[in-house]
Tab-separated table of C-alpha atoms and ligand atoms in Angstrom:
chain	number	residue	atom	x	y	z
A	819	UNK	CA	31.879	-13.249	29.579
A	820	UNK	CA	28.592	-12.796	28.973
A	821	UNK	CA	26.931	-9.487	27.792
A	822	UNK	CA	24.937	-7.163	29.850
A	823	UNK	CA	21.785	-5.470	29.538
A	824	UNK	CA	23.011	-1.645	28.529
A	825	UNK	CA	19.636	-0.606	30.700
A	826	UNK	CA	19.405	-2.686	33.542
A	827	UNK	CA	22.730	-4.967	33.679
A	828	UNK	CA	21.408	-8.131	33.702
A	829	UNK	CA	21.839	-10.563	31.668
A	830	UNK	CA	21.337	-9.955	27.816
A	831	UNK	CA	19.757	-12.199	25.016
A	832	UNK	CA	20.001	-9.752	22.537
A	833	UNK	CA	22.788	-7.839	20.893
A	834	UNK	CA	22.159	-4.428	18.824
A	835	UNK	CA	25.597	-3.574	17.240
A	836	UNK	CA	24.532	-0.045	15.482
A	837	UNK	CA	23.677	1.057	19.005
A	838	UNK	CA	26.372	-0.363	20.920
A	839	UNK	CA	23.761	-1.909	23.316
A	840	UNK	CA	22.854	-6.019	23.996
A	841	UNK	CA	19.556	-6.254	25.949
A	842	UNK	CA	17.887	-8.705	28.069
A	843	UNK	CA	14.400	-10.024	26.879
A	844	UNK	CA	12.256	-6.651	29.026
A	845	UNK	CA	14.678	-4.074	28.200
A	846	UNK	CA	14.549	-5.183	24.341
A	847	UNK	CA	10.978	-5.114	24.051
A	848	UNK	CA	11.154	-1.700	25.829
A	849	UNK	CA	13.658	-0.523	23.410
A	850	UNK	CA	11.661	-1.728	20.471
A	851	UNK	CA	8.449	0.112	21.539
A	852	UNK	CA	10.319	2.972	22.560
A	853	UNK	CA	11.780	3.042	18.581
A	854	UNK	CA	8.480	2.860	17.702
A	855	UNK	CA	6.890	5.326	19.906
A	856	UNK	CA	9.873	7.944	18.633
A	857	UNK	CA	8.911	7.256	14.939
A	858	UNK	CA	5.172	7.730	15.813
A	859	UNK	CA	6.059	11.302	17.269
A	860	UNK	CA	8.821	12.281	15.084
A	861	UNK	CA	6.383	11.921	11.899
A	862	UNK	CA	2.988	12.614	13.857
A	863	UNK	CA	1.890	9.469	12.515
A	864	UNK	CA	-1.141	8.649	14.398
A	865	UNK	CA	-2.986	9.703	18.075
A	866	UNK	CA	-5.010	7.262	20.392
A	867	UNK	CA	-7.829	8.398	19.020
A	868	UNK	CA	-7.517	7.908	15.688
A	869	UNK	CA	-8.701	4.716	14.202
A	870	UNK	CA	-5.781	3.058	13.229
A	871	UNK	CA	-5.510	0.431	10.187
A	872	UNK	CA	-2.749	-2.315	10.347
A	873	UNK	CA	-2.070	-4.060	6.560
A	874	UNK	CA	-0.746	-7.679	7.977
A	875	UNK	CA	0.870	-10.364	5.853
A	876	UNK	CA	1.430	-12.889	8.733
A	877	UNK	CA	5.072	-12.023	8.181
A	878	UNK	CA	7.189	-11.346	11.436
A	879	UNK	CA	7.087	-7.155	10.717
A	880	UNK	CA	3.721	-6.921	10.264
A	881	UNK	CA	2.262	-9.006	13.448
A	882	UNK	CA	5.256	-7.350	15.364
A	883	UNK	CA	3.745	-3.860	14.746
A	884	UNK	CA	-0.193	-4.716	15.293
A	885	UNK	CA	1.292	-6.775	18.422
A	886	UNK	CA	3.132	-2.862	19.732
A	887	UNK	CA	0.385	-0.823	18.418
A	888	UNK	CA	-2.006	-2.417	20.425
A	889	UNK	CA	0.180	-2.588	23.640
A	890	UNK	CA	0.895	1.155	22.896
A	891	UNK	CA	-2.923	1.613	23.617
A	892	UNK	CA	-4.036	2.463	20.123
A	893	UNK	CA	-7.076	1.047	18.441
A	894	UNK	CA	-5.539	-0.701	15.726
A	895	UNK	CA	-8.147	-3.456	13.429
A	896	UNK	CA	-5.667	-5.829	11.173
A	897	UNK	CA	-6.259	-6.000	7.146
A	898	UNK	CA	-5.217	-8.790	4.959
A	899	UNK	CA	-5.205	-9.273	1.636
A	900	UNK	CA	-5.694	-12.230	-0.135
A	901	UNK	CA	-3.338	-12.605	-3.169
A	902	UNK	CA	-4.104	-15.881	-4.000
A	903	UNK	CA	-1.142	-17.474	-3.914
A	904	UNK	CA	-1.388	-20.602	-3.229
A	905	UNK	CA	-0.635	-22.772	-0.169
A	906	UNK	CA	1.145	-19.433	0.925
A	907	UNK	CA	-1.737	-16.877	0.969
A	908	UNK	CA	-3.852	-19.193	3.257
A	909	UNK	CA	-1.277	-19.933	5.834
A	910	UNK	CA	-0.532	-16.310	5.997
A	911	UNK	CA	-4.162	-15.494	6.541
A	912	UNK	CA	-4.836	-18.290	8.831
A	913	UNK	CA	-1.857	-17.449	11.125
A	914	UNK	CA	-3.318	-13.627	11.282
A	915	UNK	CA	-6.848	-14.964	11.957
A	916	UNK	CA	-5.104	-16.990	14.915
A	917	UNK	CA	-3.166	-13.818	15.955
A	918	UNK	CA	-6.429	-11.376	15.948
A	919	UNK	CA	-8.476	-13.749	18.276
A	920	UNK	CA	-5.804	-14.647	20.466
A	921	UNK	CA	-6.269	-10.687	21.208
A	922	UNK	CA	-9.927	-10.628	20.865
A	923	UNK	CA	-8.706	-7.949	17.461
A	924	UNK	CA	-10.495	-7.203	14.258
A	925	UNK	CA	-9.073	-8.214	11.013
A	926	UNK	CA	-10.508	-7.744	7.729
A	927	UNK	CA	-10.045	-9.649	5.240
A	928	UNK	CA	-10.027	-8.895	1.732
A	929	UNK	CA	-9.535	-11.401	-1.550
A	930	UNK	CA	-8.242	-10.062	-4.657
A	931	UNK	CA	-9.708	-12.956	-6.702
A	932	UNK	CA	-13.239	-12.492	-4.932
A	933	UNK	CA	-13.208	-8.788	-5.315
A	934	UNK	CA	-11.217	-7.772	-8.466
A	935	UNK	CA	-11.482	-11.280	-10.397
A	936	UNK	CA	-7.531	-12.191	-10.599
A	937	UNK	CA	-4.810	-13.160	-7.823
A	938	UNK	CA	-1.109	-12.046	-8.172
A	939	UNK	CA	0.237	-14.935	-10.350
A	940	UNK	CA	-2.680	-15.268	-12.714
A	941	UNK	CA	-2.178	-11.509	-13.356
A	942	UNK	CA	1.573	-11.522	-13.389
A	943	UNK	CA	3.659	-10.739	-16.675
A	944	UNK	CA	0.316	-9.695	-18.191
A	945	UNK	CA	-0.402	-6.050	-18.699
A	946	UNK	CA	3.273	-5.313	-18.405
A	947	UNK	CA	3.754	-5.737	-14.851
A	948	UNK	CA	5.559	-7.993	-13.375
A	949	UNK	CA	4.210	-10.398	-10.097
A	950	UNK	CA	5.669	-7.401	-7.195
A	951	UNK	CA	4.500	-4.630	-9.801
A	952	UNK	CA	0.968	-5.962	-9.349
A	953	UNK	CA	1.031	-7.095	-6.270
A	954	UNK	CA	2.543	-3.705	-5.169
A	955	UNK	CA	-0.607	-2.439	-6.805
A	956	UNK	CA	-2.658	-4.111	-5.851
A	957	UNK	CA	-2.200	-3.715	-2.209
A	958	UNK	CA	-1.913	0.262	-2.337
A	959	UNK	CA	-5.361	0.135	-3.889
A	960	UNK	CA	-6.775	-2.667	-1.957
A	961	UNK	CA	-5.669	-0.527	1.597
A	962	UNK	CA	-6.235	2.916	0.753
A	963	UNK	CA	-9.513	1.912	-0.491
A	964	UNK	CA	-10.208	-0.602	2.815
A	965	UNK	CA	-9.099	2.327	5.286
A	966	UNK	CA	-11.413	4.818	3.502
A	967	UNK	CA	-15.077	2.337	3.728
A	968	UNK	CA	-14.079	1.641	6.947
A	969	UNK	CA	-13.652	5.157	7.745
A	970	UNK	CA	-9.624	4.541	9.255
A	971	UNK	CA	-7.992	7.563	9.401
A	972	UNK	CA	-4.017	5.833	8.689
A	973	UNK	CA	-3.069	2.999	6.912
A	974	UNK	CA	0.195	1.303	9.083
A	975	UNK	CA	2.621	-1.358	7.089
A	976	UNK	CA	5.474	-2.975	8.514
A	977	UNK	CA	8.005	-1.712	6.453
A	978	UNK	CA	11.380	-1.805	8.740
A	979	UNK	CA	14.532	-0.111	8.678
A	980	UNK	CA	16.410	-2.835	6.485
A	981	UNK	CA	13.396	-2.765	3.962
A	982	UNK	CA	13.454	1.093	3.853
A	983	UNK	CA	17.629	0.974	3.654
A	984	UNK	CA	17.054	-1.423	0.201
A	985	UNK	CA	14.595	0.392	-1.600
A	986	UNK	CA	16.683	4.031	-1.004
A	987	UNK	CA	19.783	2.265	-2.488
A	988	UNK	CA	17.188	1.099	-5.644
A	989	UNK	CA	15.753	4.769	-5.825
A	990	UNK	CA	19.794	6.218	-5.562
A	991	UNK	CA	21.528	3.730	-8.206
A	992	UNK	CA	18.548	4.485	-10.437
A	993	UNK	CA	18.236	8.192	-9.111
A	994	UNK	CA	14.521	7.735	-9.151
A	995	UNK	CA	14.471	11.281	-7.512
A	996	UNK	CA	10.808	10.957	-7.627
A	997	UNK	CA	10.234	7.447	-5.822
A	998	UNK	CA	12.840	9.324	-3.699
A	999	UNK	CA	10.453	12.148	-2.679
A	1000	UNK	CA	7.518	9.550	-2.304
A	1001	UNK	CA	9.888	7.264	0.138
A	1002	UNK	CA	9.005	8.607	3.551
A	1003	UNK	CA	7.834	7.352	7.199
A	1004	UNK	CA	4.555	8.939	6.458
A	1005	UNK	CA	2.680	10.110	3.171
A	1006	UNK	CA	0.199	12.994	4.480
A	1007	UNK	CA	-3.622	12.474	2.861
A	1008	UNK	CA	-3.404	15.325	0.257
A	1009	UNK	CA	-6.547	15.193	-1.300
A	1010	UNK	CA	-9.814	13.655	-0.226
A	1011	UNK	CA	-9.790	10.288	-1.282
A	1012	UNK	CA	-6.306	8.987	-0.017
A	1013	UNK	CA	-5.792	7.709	3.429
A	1014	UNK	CA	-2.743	8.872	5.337
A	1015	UNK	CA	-0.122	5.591	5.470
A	1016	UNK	CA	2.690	5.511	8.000
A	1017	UNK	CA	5.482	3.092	8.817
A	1018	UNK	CA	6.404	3.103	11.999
A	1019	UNK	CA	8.841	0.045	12.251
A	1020	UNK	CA	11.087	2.136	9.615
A	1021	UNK	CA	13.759	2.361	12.607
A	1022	UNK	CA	13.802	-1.210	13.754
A	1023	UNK	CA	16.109	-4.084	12.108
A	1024	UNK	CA	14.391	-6.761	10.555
A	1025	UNK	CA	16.620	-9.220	12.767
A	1026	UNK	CA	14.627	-6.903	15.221
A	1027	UNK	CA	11.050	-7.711	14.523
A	1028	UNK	CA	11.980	-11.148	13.975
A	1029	UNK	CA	13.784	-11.531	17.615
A	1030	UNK	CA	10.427	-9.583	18.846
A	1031	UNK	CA	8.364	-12.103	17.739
A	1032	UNK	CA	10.041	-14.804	19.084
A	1033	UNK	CA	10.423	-13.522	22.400
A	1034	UNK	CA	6.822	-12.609	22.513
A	1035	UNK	CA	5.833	-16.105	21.177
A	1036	UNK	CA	3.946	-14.525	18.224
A	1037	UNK	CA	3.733	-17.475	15.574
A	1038	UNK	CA	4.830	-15.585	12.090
A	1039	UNK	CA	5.264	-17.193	8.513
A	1040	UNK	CA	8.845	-17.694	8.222
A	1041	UNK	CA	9.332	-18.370	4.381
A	1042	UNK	CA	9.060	-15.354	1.798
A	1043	UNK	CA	6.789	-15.034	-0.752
A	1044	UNK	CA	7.398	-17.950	-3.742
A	1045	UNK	CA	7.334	-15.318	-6.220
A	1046	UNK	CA	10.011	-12.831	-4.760
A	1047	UNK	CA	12.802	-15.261	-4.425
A	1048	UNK	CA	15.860	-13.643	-5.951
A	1049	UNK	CA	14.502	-10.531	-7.155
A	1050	UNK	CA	16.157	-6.625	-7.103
A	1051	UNK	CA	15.431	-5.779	-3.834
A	1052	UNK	CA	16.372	-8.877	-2.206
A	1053	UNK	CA	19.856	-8.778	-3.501
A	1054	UNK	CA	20.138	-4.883	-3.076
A	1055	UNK	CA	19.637	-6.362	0.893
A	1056	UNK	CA	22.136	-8.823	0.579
A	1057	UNK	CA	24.625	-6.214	-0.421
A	1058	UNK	CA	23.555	-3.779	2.660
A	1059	UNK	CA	23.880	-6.955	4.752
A	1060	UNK	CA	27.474	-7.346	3.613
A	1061	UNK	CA	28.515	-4.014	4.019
A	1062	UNK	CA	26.390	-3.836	7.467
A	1063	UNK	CA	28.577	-6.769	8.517
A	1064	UNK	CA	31.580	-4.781	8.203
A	1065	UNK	CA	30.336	-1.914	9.665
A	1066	UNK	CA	27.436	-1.961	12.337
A	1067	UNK	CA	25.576	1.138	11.207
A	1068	UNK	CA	25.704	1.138	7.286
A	1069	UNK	CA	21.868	0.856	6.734
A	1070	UNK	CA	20.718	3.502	9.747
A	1071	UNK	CA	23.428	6.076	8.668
A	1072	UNK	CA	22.431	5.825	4.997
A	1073	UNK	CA	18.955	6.046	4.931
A	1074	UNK	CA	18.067	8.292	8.565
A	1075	UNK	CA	21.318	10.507	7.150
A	1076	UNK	CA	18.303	10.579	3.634
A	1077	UNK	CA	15.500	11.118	5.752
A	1078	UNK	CA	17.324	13.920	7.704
A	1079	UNK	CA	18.218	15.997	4.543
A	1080	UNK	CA	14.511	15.539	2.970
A	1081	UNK	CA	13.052	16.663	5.669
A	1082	UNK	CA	15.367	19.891	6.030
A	1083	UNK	CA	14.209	20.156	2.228
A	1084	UNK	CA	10.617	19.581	2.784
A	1085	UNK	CA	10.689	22.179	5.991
A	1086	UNK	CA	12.631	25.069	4.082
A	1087	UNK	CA	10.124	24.736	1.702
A	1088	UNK	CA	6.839	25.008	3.563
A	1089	UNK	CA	8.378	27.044	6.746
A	1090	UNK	CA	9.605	29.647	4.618
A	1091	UNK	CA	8.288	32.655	5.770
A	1092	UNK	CA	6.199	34.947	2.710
A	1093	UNK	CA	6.366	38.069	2.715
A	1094	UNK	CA	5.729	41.342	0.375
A	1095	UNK	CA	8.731	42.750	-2.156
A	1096	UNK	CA	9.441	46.338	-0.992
A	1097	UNK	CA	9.389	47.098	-4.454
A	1098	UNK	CA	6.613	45.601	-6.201
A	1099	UNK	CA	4.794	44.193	-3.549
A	1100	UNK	CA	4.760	40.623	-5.124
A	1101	UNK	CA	4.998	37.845	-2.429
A	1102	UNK	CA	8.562	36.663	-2.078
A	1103	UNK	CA	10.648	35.423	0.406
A	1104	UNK	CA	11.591	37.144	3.900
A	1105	UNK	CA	15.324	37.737	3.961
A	1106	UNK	CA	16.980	36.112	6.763
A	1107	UNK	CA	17.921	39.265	8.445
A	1108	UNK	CA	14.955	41.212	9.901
A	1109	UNK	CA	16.524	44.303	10.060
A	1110	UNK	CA	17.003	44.115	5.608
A	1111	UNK	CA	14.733	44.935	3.309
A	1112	UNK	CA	13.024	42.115	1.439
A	1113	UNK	CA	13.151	42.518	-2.149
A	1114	UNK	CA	11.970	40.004	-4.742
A	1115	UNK	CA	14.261	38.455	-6.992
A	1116	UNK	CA	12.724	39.479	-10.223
A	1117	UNK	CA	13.083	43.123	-8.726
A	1118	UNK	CA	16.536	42.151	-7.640
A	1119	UNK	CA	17.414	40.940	-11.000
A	1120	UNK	CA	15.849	44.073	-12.732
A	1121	UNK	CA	17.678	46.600	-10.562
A	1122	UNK	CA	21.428	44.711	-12.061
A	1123	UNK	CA	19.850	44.967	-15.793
A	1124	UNK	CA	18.775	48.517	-15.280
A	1125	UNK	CA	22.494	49.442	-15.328
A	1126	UNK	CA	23.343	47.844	-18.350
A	1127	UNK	CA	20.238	48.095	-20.513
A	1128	UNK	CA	18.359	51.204	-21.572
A	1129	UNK	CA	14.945	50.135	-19.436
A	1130	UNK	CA	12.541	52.800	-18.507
A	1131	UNK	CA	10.534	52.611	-15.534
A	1132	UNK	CA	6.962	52.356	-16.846
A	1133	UNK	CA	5.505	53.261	-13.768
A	1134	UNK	CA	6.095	53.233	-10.152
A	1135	UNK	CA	4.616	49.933	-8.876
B	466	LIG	P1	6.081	-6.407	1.374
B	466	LIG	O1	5.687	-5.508	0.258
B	466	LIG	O2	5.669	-7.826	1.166
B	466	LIG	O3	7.473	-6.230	1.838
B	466	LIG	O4	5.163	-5.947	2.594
B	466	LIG	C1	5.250	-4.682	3.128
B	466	LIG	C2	4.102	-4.467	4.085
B	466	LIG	O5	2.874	-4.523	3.369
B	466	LIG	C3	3.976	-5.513	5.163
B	466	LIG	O6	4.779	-5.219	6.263
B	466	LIG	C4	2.517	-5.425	5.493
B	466	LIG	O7	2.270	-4.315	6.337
B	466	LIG	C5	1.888	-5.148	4.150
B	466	LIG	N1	1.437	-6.373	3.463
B	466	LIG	C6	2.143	-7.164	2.633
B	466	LIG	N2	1.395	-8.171	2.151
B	466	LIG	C7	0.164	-8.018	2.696
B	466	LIG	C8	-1.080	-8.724	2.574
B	466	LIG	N3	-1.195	-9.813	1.817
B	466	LIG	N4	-2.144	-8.271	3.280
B	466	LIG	C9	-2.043	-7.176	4.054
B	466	LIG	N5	-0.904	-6.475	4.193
B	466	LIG	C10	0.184	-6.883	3.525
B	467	LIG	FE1	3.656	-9.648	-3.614
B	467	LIG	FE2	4.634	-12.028	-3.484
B	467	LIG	S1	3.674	-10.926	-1.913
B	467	LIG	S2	4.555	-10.773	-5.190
B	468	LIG	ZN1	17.582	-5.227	30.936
């Protein structure tokens, strides 16, 4: 029997087991921009008129995103970065030159070798970093520093949910609570000098982006970088592809069930409402009952030791 289209009942091409749902080719594409258009809200990650930066790698996650952002109406140039590796970096840059005229776009192209004086494997295992510590690097710089010249105000990768899932199971078997706190959809500018960077494919599958592209006849490199093959997070995805296997669901649960619980963090801690200790006037926090009397805990605290240590009120406030 063949499967239906969950929103319009014909027939479907592609099946989405975490959501229960198989899609025909319309509805799918409509379902991915829809995911996308929820992660852009959810996060506030960028308005139509804010001048949006893509980072591009000719990879299927990358093109997919410029290829929504700009049917989503924003005004969204492409960036790539030359790393210099080989027959690999000029594929990938030729297939997003071919993508950005087909659309009449603007990329920009950057070369690490032109512009810094070293490409990814010249400079890898030197200065202590491996070839993705570099590279990694590298690219934050090369974008952050790209977006603010040309005056972008966000920086959008193409980061998807599977990607995301892999590098929160690195951060939790490591408990690298601080790469932790750093892993969200969207890092606010904090200071002048640092763009804004979002990622708004962080709820769609890779098999996703890759089924987008092909449906949309976007031509994508297909082989990974030569210098990943085999590393950490590549078999940290294996293993969520295993369990995922056995149960549809794994990846989203794990990390939006993360995301969820940071955020409730990250709200109590800048919704909390100040207010003025009835005692010593100090700011502190207003008690959750209006109708109670907000006292500080240091007052709090003082009040217990007062009955069982001889302190003497200095003065009054
Ligand atoms: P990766 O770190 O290779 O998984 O890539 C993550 C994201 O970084 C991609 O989805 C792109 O948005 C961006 N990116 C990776 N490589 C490049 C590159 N050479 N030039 C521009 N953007 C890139
Ligand atoms: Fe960064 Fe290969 S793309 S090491
Ligand atoms: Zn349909």
């Amino acid at each position: 029997m063949a499967m239906r289209c969950k929103r319009c009942r014909g027939t479907a091409v592609m099946e989405v087991r975490r959501h229960n749902a198989a899609f025909c080719r319309d509805c799918f594409l409509h379902y991915v921009g829809q995911q996308v258009t929820r992660a852009i809200a959810k996060y506030r990650m960028a308005g139509h008129t804010d001048r949006v930066l893509v980072a591009v790698s000719g990879g299927k996650d990358s093109l997919a995103l410029w290829d929504l952002l700009l049917e989503l109406g924003y005004q969204a140039d492409g960036l790539y970065l030359s790393l210099g590796i080989g027959a690999y970096s000029e594929r990938s840059k030729a297939v997003c030159q071919e993508f950005a005229e087909a659309r009449g776009a603007t990329l920009l192209v950057h070369d690490l070798a032109g512009e810094h004086g070293y490409t990814i494997p010249e400079a890898a295992g030197k200065g202590g970093r491996s070839s993705c510590g570099v590279c990694g690097l590298s690219k934050r710089y090369v974008f952050n520093r790209a977006a603010l010249d040309g005056g972008y105000d966000v920086v959008c990768t193409g980061h998807n949910l599977d990607d995301e899932a892999a590098v929160l199971f690195g951060n939790t078997l490591r408990w690298d609570t601080a790469a932790m706190a750093r892993q969200f959809p969207v890092l606010e500018a904090t200071r002048p000098g640092l763009v804004k960077k979002v990622k708004p494919l962080y709820r769609v599958a890779e098999r996703e982006t890759a089924a987008y592209c092909v449906l949309k006849g976007i031509d994508y490199v297909v082989e990974e970088c030569p210098l990943v093959a085999g590393n950490t997070q590549m078999r940290h995805k294996e293993t969520l592809n295993q369990m995922e296997e056995a149960a549809p669901g794994t990846k989203h649960s794990f990390l939006f069930g993360y995301l969820d619980r940071a955020a409730a963090l990250l709200k109590v801690a800048d919704d909390a409402d100040l207010t003025e200790c009835a005692r010593c006037g100090m700011t502190t926090q207003a008690p959750e009952d209006p109708a109670s009397e907000a006292v500080c805990a240091f007052c709090r605290s003082k009040a217990r030791l007062v009955k069982t240590l001889p302190i003497v009120e200095v003065a009054s406030r």
